[in-house]
Coordinates of C-alpha atoms in Angstrom, one line a residue:
M3 CA 150.1 241.0 140.9
E4 CA 149.9 240.3 137.1
K5 CA 147.6 243.3 136.7
I6 CA 150.3 245.5 138.0
L7 CA 153.1 243.9 136.0
T8 CA 151.2 244.5 132.7
H9 CA 149.8 247.9 133.6
P10 CA 150.8 250.5 131.0
L11 CA 151.8 253.1 133.6
Y12 CA 153.9 250.4 135.4
L13 CA 155.7 249.5 132.1
Q14 CA 156.3 253.2 131.4
M15 CA 157.7 253.6 134.9
L16 CA 160.2 250.8 134.2
A17 CA 161.3 252.3 130.9
D18 CA 162.0 255.6 132.7
L19 CA 163.9 253.8 135.4
A20 CA 166.1 252.1 132.8
K21 CA 167.1 255.5 131.5
Q22 CA 167.7 256.9 135.0
T23 CA 169.8 253.9 136.3
G24 CA 171.6 252.8 133.2
F25 CA 170.3 249.2 133.5
S26 CA 168.8 247.4 130.6
T27 CA 165.0 247.2 130.5
S28 CA 165.1 243.5 131.2
E29 CA 167.3 244.0 134.3
V30 CA 165.0 246.7 135.6
E31 CA 162.0 244.5 135.0
K32 CA 163.6 241.6 136.9
K33 CA 164.6 243.8 139.8
A34 CA 161.2 245.5 139.9
K35 CA 159.4 242.1 139.9
E36 CA 161.6 241.0 142.9
C37 CA 160.6 244.2 144.7
L38 CA 156.9 243.8 143.9
S39 CA 157.0 240.2 145.1
E40 CA 158.4 241.3 148.4
L41 CA 155.8 244.1 148.8
Y42 CA 152.7 242.5 147.2
T43 CA 149.8 241.7 149.5
I44 CA 146.0 241.2 149.3
Q45 CA 143.0 241.2 151.6
Q46 CA 141.8 237.6 151.5
P47 CA 138.3 237.5 153.2
V48 CA 138.7 234.0 154.8
G49 CA 142.2 234.9 155.9
N50 CA 140.9 238.2 157.4
I51 CA 138.3 236.3 159.5
L52 CA 140.8 233.8 160.8
S53 CA 143.4 236.5 161.5
I54 CA 140.9 238.7 163.5
Q55 CA 139.9 235.6 165.6
A56 CA 143.6 234.9 166.2
C57 CA 144.2 238.6 167.2
Q58 CA 141.3 238.5 169.6
Y59 CA 142.6 235.3 171.2
I60 CA 146.1 236.8 171.6
L61 CA 144.8 240.0 173.1
S62 CA 142.4 238.2 175.5
R63 CA 145.4 236.3 176.9
G64 CA 146.8 239.4 178.5
Y65 CA 144.1 242.1 178.5
D66 CA 140.4 242.7 179.3
K67 CA 138.3 241.7 176.3
T68 CA 136.6 245.1 176.2
I69 CA 138.7 247.7 174.6
D70 CA 138.0 251.2 175.9
I71 CA 136.9 253.5 173.0
N72 CA 134.9 256.7 172.5
P73 CA 131.8 255.6 170.6
E74 CA 131.3 259.1 169.1
E75 CA 134.8 259.0 167.6
V76 CA 134.0 255.7 165.9
R77 CA 130.7 257.1 164.5
Q78 CA 132.5 260.1 163.0
L79 CA 135.2 257.8 161.6
A80 CA 132.7 255.6 159.9
K81 CA 131.3 258.6 158.1
V82 CA 134.7 259.5 156.8
A83 CA 135.7 255.9 155.9
R84 CA 132.6 255.6 153.7
R85 CA 133.7 258.5 151.5
H86 CA 137.5 258.4 151.5
P87 CA 140.5 256.1 151.9
V88 CA 141.7 256.5 155.5
A89 CA 145.3 256.5 156.6
Y90 CA 145.4 255.6 160.3
V91 CA 148.5 257.3 161.7
M92 CA 149.4 255.5 164.9
T93 CA 151.6 255.5 168.0
H94 CA 153.8 252.4 168.4
K95 CA 154.0 251.0 171.9
T96 CA 154.2 247.3 171.3
Y97 CA 154.0 244.6 168.7
I98 CA 150.2 244.2 169.2
D99 CA 149.3 247.8 168.3
M100 CA 148.1 246.8 164.8
M101 CA 146.1 243.9 166.2
V102 CA 144.3 246.3 168.6
L103 CA 143.3 248.7 165.8
A104 CA 142.2 245.9 163.5
V105 CA 140.0 244.3 166.1
V106 CA 138.4 247.6 167.0
L107 CA 137.7 248.4 163.3
V108 CA 136.2 245.0 162.6
R109 CA 134.1 245.0 165.7
H110 CA 132.5 248.3 164.5
G111 CA 131.9 247.1 160.9
L112 CA 134.8 249.1 159.4
P113 CA 137.1 247.6 156.7
L114 CA 140.5 246.3 157.5
P115 CA 143.4 248.6 156.4
Y116 CA 146.6 247.6 154.7
T117 CA 149.3 247.5 157.3
F118 CA 152.9 248.7 156.9
A119 CA 155.4 246.5 158.8
G120 CA 159.2 246.2 158.8
I121 CA 160.7 243.4 156.7
N122 CA 162.2 242.0 160.0
M123 CA 158.6 240.8 160.8
A124 CA 158.4 238.8 157.5
F125 CA 159.8 235.6 159.1
P126 CA 158.5 232.2 158.0
G127 CA 154.9 231.7 159.1
L128 CA 154.0 235.3 159.8
A129 CA 155.1 236.4 156.3
Q130 CA 152.7 234.1 154.6
V131 CA 149.8 235.0 156.9
G132 CA 150.6 238.7 156.6
R133 CA 150.5 238.7 152.8
Q134 CA 147.0 237.3 152.8
N135 CA 145.9 240.0 155.2
G136 CA 147.1 243.2 153.7
V137 CA 150.5 243.5 155.4
I138 CA 153.0 245.4 153.3
F139 CA 156.5 244.3 154.5
I140 CA 158.9 247.1 153.7
R141 CA 162.7 247.3 154.0
R142 CA 164.2 249.2 156.8
S143 CA 166.4 251.2 154.5
F144 CA 166.1 251.8 150.7
K145 CA 167.3 255.4 150.4
D146 CA 169.5 254.9 147.2
D147 CA 167.4 252.1 145.6
L148 CA 165.5 253.9 142.9
I149 CA 163.8 250.8 141.6
Y150 CA 162.5 249.7 145.0
K151 CA 161.2 253.2 145.8
A152 CA 159.4 253.5 142.5
V153 CA 157.7 250.1 142.9
L154 CA 156.7 250.9 146.4
R155 CA 155.2 254.2 145.3
F156 CA 153.3 252.5 142.4
F157 CA 151.9 249.7 144.7
I158 CA 150.7 252.2 147.3
A159 CA 149.1 254.2 144.4
T160 CA 147.1 251.1 143.3
V161 CA 145.8 250.6 146.9
V162 CA 144.8 254.3 147.1
Q163 CA 143.1 254.0 143.6
S164 CA 141.0 251.1 144.9
K165 CA 140.0 253.2 148.0
G166 CA 142.0 250.9 150.3
H167 CA 142.8 252.1 153.8
F168 CA 146.3 252.1 155.5
M169 CA 147.6 251.9 159.1
W170 CA 151.2 252.4 160.2
A171 CA 153.3 253.7 163.1
I172 CA 154.6 257.2 162.2
E173 CA 157.4 256.8 164.7
G174 CA 158.8 253.9 162.6
T175 CA 159.7 251.9 165.6
R176 CA 158.4 251.1 169.1
S177 CA 158.8 254.0 171.6
R178 CA 161.4 253.0 174.1
T179 CA 160.5 255.9 176.4
G180 CA 156.7 255.7 176.7
K181 CA 156.2 258.9 174.9
L182 CA 156.0 259.8 171.2
V183 CA 159.3 259.9 169.4
W184 CA 160.2 262.0 166.3
P185 CA 158.1 261.0 163.3
K186 CA 159.5 259.3 160.2
M187 CA 158.3 260.9 157.0
G188 CA 158.8 258.1 154.5
I189 CA 155.5 256.3 154.3
L190 CA 153.5 259.5 154.8
K191 CA 155.4 261.0 151.8
Y192 CA 154.6 258.0 149.6
I193 CA 150.9 258.0 150.5
K194 CA 150.7 261.8 149.8
E195 CA 152.4 261.2 146.4
A196 CA 149.9 258.4 145.6
E197 CA 147.1 260.7 146.5
Q198 CA 148.4 263.2 143.9
D199 CA 149.1 260.5 141.3
T200 CA 145.5 259.1 141.6
G201 CA 143.5 262.2 142.4
Q202 CA 142.0 260.2 145.3
K203 CA 141.6 262.2 148.5
V204 CA 143.0 260.4 151.6
K205 CA 142.0 261.3 155.1
Y206 CA 144.7 261.1 157.7
V207 CA 143.4 260.1 161.1
P208 CA 145.5 260.2 164.3
V209 CA 145.2 257.1 166.4
S210 CA 146.5 256.6 170.0
I211 CA 146.5 253.3 171.9
V212 CA 147.6 252.9 175.5
Y213 CA 147.8 250.0 177.8
D214 CA 147.8 249.7 181.6
L215 CA 150.9 247.5 181.3
I216 CA 152.9 246.4 178.3
P217 CA 154.7 243.0 177.9
D218 CA 157.6 244.6 175.9
V219 CA 158.6 247.3 178.4
K220 CA 161.2 245.2 180.4
D221 CA 163.1 244.3 177.2
M222 CA 162.8 247.8 175.7
T223 CA 164.2 249.6 178.7
E224 CA 167.1 247.1 178.8
E225 CA 167.7 247.8 175.1
M226 CA 167.8 251.5 176.0
Q227 CA 170.8 250.8 178.2
G228 CA 172.7 248.8 175.7
K229 CA 171.2 245.3 175.7
R230 CA 171.2 243.6 172.2
K231 CA 167.7 243.3 170.7
T232 CA 166.4 239.7 170.2
P233 CA 165.9 239.1 166.4
E234 CA 162.3 238.4 165.4
S235 CA 161.5 234.8 164.4
L236 CA 158.7 232.3 164.6
A237 CA 160.1 231.0 167.9
W238 CA 160.3 234.6 169.2
F239 CA 156.7 235.2 168.2
M240 CA 155.4 232.1 169.9
D241 CA 157.3 233.1 173.1
Y242 CA 155.8 236.6 172.8
I243 CA 152.3 235.0 172.7
R244 CA 153.2 232.8 175.7
K245 CA 154.2 235.9 177.7
M246 CA 150.8 237.4 177.0
G247 CA 149.4 234.9 179.5
D248 CA 150.0 237.4 182.3
K249 CA 147.5 240.0 183.3
F250 CA 148.3 243.5 181.8
G251 CA 145.0 245.3 182.5
K252 CA 143.0 247.3 179.9
I253 CA 143.6 248.6 176.4
S254 CA 142.3 252.0 175.4
L255 CA 142.1 253.5 171.9
R256 CA 141.2 257.0 170.7
F257 CA 140.7 258.4 167.2
G258 CA 141.5 262.1 166.5
E259 CA 139.9 264.3 163.9
P260 CA 141.4 264.0 160.4
V261 CA 144.3 266.3 159.8
D262 CA 144.5 268.2 156.5
M263 CA 148.0 268.8 155.0
D264 CA 147.0 272.1 153.5
E265 CA 146.0 273.5 156.9
A266 CA 149.0 271.9 158.7
G267 CA 151.4 273.4 156.1
K268 CA 150.3 276.9 157.1
I269 CA 151.1 276.3 160.8
P270 CA 154.5 277.2 162.1
L271 CA 154.8 274.5 164.8
L272 CA 158.1 275.8 166.1
L273 CA 159.5 279.2 166.8
K274 CA 161.7 280.5 164.0
K275 CA 164.9 279.9 165.9
E276 CA 163.8 276.4 166.6
Q277 CA 163.2 275.4 163.0
T278 CA 165.6 273.4 160.8
K279 CA 165.4 273.3 157.1
E280 CA 163.9 269.8 157.1
E281 CA 161.3 270.7 159.7
N282 CA 160.2 273.6 157.6
E283 CA 159.2 271.3 154.7
P284 CA 155.4 271.0 154.2
I285 CA 155.5 267.2 154.7
S286 CA 157.5 267.6 158.0
R287 CA 155.0 270.2 159.3
F288 CA 152.2 267.8 158.3
A289 CA 153.9 264.9 160.2
L290 CA 154.4 267.0 163.3
E291 CA 150.8 268.1 163.2
L292 CA 149.7 264.5 163.0
V293 CA 151.8 263.7 166.0
H294 CA 150.4 266.6 167.9
G295 CA 146.9 265.2 167.0
I296 CA 147.9 261.9 168.4
N297 CA 149.0 263.5 171.7
K298 CA 145.8 265.4 171.9
V299 CA 143.7 262.2 172.0
T300 CA 146.0 260.0 174.0
P301 CA 144.2 258.5 177.0
V302 CA 145.7 258.4 180.4
T303 CA 145.9 255.4 182.7
T304 CA 145.7 255.4 186.4
A305 CA 148.9 253.2 186.5
S306 CA 150.7 255.9 184.6
L307 CA 149.6 258.6 187.1
I308 CA 150.6 256.4 190.1
C309 CA 154.1 256.1 188.6
I310 CA 154.3 259.9 188.4
S311 CA 153.2 260.3 192.0
L312 CA 155.7 257.7 193.4
L313 CA 158.6 258.9 191.2
S314 CA 158.0 262.4 192.6
K315 CA 157.9 261.4 196.3
F316 CA 159.6 258.0 196.6
S317 CA 157.0 256.4 198.9
L318 CA 153.4 257.1 199.7
T319 CA 150.5 255.5 201.6
K320 CA 147.4 254.5 199.5
R321 CA 145.5 257.5 200.9
A322 CA 148.3 259.9 199.8
I323 CA 148.4 258.3 196.4
E324 CA 144.7 258.7 196.0
S325 CA 145.1 262.4 196.9
D326 CA 147.8 262.9 194.2
I327 CA 145.9 260.9 191.6
S328 CA 142.7 262.9 192.3
N329 CA 144.7 266.2 191.6
L330 CA 146.3 264.8 188.5
M331 CA 143.0 263.5 187.2
R332 CA 141.4 266.9 187.6
L333 CA 144.3 268.5 185.7
V334 CA 144.1 265.9 182.8
E335 CA 140.3 266.3 182.6
S336 CA 140.7 270.1 182.3
H337 CA 142.5 269.4 179.0
K338 CA 140.2 266.6 177.7
A339 CA 137.1 265.3 179.3
D340 CA 137.3 261.7 178.1
A341 CA 141.1 261.3 178.5
L342 CA 141.0 259.2 181.7
V343 CA 140.7 255.5 181.1
D344 CA 139.1 255.1 184.6
R345 CA 136.7 258.0 184.2
G346 CA 133.6 257.7 186.3
Q347 CA 135.1 255.1 188.6
P348 CA 135.5 255.7 192.4
I349 CA 139.1 256.9 193.0
G350 CA 139.8 254.2 195.5
L351 CA 138.7 251.4 193.2
S352 CA 140.8 252.6 190.2
V353 CA 143.9 253.3 192.4
Q354 CA 143.7 249.9 194.0
G355 CA 143.3 248.1 190.7
A356 CA 146.3 250.0 189.3
L357 CA 148.4 249.3 192.4
N358 CA 147.6 245.6 192.1
L359 CA 148.8 245.6 188.5
L360 CA 152.0 247.5 189.2
R361 CA 152.8 245.2 192.2
S362 CA 152.2 242.0 190.1
A363 CA 154.6 243.4 187.6
N364 CA 157.1 244.1 190.4
L365 CA 157.3 247.7 189.4
I366 CA 156.3 248.9 192.9
Q367 CA 156.6 247.3 196.3
Q368 CA 154.5 247.5 199.4
R369 CA 156.3 248.2 202.7
G370 CA 154.3 247.6 205.8
E371 CA 150.7 246.5 206.3
S372 CA 147.2 247.9 206.8
L373 CA 146.6 251.6 206.6
N374 CA 150.2 252.4 207.4
A375 CA 151.5 250.5 204.3
K376 CA 153.6 252.5 201.9
Y377 CA 154.2 251.9 198.3
V378 CA 157.6 252.5 196.7
T379 CA 159.0 252.2 193.2
N380 CA 161.3 249.2 192.8
A381 CA 164.7 250.7 192.4
S382 CA 165.8 248.1 189.9
H383 CA 162.8 248.9 187.7
Y384 CA 163.1 252.7 187.8
L385 CA 163.3 253.0 184.0
Q386 CA 160.2 250.9 183.5
A387 CA 158.3 253.1 185.9
T388 CA 159.6 256.2 184.0
Y389 CA 158.3 254.6 180.8
Y390 CA 154.7 254.4 182.2
A391 CA 155.0 257.9 183.7
N392 CA 156.0 259.2 180.3
M393 CA 152.7 257.9 178.8
S394 CA 151.0 260.9 180.5
V395 CA 153.6 263.6 180.0
H396 CA 151.8 265.2 177.1
H397 CA 149.2 266.4 179.6
L398 CA 151.8 267.5 182.2
Y399 CA 154.7 269.3 180.5
H400 CA 152.9 272.6 180.5
Q401 CA 152.6 272.3 184.2
A402 CA 156.2 271.4 184.6
F403 CA 157.3 274.4 182.6
I404 CA 155.0 276.6 184.7
E405 CA 156.6 275.3 188.0
L406 CA 160.1 276.2 186.9
A407 CA 159.2 279.5 185.3
L408 CA 157.3 280.6 188.4
L409 CA 160.3 279.8 190.6
K410 CA 162.5 281.9 188.4
A411 CA 159.9 284.7 188.4
G412 CA 159.8 284.6 192.2
K413 CA 163.5 285.7 192.3
V414 CA 163.0 289.0 190.5
P415 CA 161.3 292.3 191.4
L416 CA 157.5 292.4 191.0
E417 CA 157.6 294.6 187.9
K418 CA 159.8 292.1 186.1
R419 CA 158.0 288.9 187.1
S420 CA 155.6 288.6 184.1
F421 CA 158.4 289.2 181.5
T422 CA 160.7 286.8 183.3
F423 CA 158.0 284.1 183.6
W424 CA 157.1 284.2 179.9
S425 CA 160.7 284.4 178.8
E426 CA 161.5 281.3 180.8
I427 CA 158.5 279.5 179.4
M428 CA 159.8 280.0 175.9
N429 CA 163.4 279.1 176.9
L430 CA 162.1 275.8 178.3
R431 CA 160.0 275.2 175.2
D432 CA 163.2 275.6 173.1
L433 CA 165.4 273.5 175.4
F434 CA 163.0 270.5 175.4
K435 CA 161.9 270.8 171.7
F436 CA 163.0 267.3 170.9
E437 CA 161.1 265.8 173.9
F438 CA 157.6 267.2 173.3
F439 CA 155.4 268.1 170.4
Y440 CA 154.1 271.7 170.7
S441 CA 151.1 273.4 169.1
K442 CA 151.6 276.7 167.3
K443 CA 153.0 279.5 169.4
T444 CA 149.7 281.4 170.0
T445 CA 147.9 278.2 171.0
F446 CA 150.8 277.1 173.1
T447 CA 150.6 280.4 175.1
A448 CA 146.8 279.9 175.6
E449 CA 147.5 276.4 176.9
I450 CA 149.9 277.8 179.4
E451 CA 147.3 280.3 180.5
E452 CA 144.7 277.5 180.9
N453 CA 147.1 275.6 183.1
L454 CA 147.8 278.7 185.2
A455 CA 144.1 279.2 185.7
F456 CA 143.8 275.6 186.9
L457 CA 146.6 276.3 189.4
K458 CA 145.2 279.7 190.5
P459 CA 142.0 281.2 188.9
D460 CA 143.3 284.7 189.5
W461 CA 146.9 283.8 188.4
N462 CA 147.8 287.1 186.7
D463 CA 147.0 289.2 189.8
Y464 CA 148.3 286.6 192.3
F465 CA 151.7 285.9 190.7
F466 CA 152.5 289.1 188.8
K467 CA 150.7 292.0 190.4
Q468 CA 151.0 291.2 194.1
E469 CA 154.1 290.6 196.3
T470 CA 153.3 286.9 196.5
D471 CA 156.0 284.7 198.0
I472 CA 156.2 282.4 195.0
P473 CA 158.8 279.9 196.5
A474 CA 156.6 279.5 199.6
Y475 CA 153.6 279.0 197.4
M476 CA 155.4 276.3 195.4
K477 CA 156.5 274.5 198.6
S478 CA 152.9 274.4 199.7
Q479 CA 151.8 272.4 196.7
N480 CA 151.0 268.7 197.3
L481 CA 152.5 267.6 194.1
L482 CA 155.2 269.0 191.7
V483 CA 155.4 267.3 188.4
S484 CA 158.5 269.0 186.9
P485 CA 161.0 266.6 188.7
V486 CA 159.3 263.6 187.2
V487 CA 158.6 265.1 183.7
L488 CA 161.9 266.9 183.1
Y489 CA 164.7 265.6 185.3
S490 CA 165.5 262.5 183.2
Y491 CA 166.2 264.7 180.2
V492 CA 168.2 267.2 182.2
D493 CA 170.4 264.4 183.5
A494 CA 170.9 262.9 180.0
Y495 CA 171.8 266.4 178.6
R496 CA 174.4 266.8 181.4
V497 CA 176.0 263.5 180.4
V498 CA 176.1 264.4 176.7
A499 CA 177.6 267.9 177.5
Y500 CA 180.3 266.3 179.7
A501 CA 181.0 263.7 177.1
L502 CA 181.3 266.3 174.3
Q503 CA 183.7 268.4 176.5
N504 CA 185.9 265.4 176.9
W505 CA 185.8 264.0 173.4
D506 CA 189.2 263.6 171.9
T507 CA 189.1 266.0 168.8
A508 CA 191.9 263.9 167.2
Y509 CA 189.1 261.4 166.4
I510 CA 186.2 261.9 164.0
F511 CA 182.9 262.0 165.8
D512 CA 181.3 258.5 165.8
E513 CA 177.7 258.5 167.2
K514 CA 177.7 254.8 168.2
K515 CA 181.1 255.1 170.1
F516 CA 180.0 258.4 171.6
L517 CA 176.8 256.8 172.9
D518 CA 178.7 253.9 174.4
N519 CA 181.0 256.4 176.1
C520 CA 178.0 258.3 177.4
L521 CA 176.6 255.1 179.0
F522 CA 179.9 254.6 180.8
L523 CA 180.2 258.3 181.8
G524 CA 176.6 258.2 183.1
E525 CA 177.5 255.4 185.5
E526 CA 180.6 257.4 186.7
M527 CA 178.6 260.6 187.1
H528 CA 175.9 258.9 189.0
W529 CA 178.5 257.3 191.3
Q530 CA 180.0 260.8 191.9
G531 CA 176.5 262.3 192.6
R532 CA 176.6 264.6 189.6
I533 CA 173.3 263.2 188.2
Q534 CA 170.4 261.9 190.2
R535 CA 169.1 259.0 188.2
L536 CA 171.2 256.3 186.4
G537 CA 168.0 255.4 184.4
S538 CA 168.2 258.7 182.7
V539 CA 171.3 257.6 180.9
S540 CA 169.5 255.6 178.2
K541 CA 170.0 255.9 174.4
P542 CA 166.8 257.7 173.4
F543 CA 167.4 260.4 176.0
L544 CA 171.1 260.7 175.0
L545 CA 170.2 260.9 171.3
N546 CA 168.0 263.9 171.9
G547 CA 170.8 265.4 173.9
I548 CA 173.0 265.1 170.9
R549 CA 170.4 266.6 168.6

């Protein structure tokens, strides 16, 4: 830390800050030292060894010891990490995400990255351990604090200069919905600036981690519906480790190919009418391309596919579930060959294992015995089941759009079907733009065509050049994914629209009060039969409705 405090560039930065802020040099030095003390961390070798052993113990309490990876991805990553600092841009499902990545890297001889974590995790005990293991605890909000921002930027630059690596969750918080949420640009922006300040090229690698089951999901889904979040503390952390004693199945991790900002900046990820000024900034386009990269490599669990199947049909026998899962697995594999966590296993074995996990978590219930037994989603845990279903939606939203667009095309004359279909696809793309992360328009269109070919190899002739009875064709399908993938958002948007129509314009719009009102109106509308699922009325879905 003393090297930083006496570095000529650091001292020059403080002098410039004194001029900008109007504080005296000594005041700026004092404030900056306080900020640096809060941020400063090192990679202490003995501490690293002990921490990795502790991480492996914690993970083994709840999950299989073998973490599912793609060995070829790790080999390619090792080549990159030998030449460049690597920024691992992650999803954030649970508190153990960083532990999982750290364990995988160490097991394969790769260096431990510096980790960005919220200051809320710097409670006594974990704060001391974290600062010996490269954890950079940052404040949740420091928008107007010029001194803190400058010190953070300088510290990140020193890590980049020393070819240190980073890992952080680009979402900024745990996903409460099971799918990726809108990225936060802050840390990404600071690393890019450090890259420019030092001349050191950083490689940005998308990382996705999925779990069969997650210990946090029950609490997170309750928080979505208004429950107050339990503050982090040492007692909370010990209780979290204790809860890891249950069986949660497997962990799977995938690394994507490095994303280059110069290339990402050239890609219009949204249609022109969809873009906002902020989203049109190069750093925003870069962040969205990183998130898209994460989605592309995200593995799919059998438990997630079972939740999709049961949410679409209410109850099914094991044989019927196996049939649905087989169809869904073929669709997923048509997108990415190694996406399935249970790839290569007999379908009956993987389905039975996932059913056992879901039953032990009380997410589904078995009704009846023997071959006639049916499985049904536990009504009181609908939102949890939706969470797990959402872990696979990045592979299914194209199919959901196709189902709805085909139904609309089936209502018009033959000569208008193709135009109606593609217009509806683009309308749906626009409507759900805050729920999914799309590729560029030309690639997106090709992805739709690939999904159509999976549905019907001669799709263009069958749907758009023949008098095919499209509604009858859709009814003949064993599984429709659009109700599961899209209905929660539609219900949430209905609640937001109704709440906006009834908002008293004499009062200034207050988002928190509006959300509380939406939660109440959602219960009322569900009681009246105006929305299908009460679980849809949760804060993340409502917030996207407001957007």
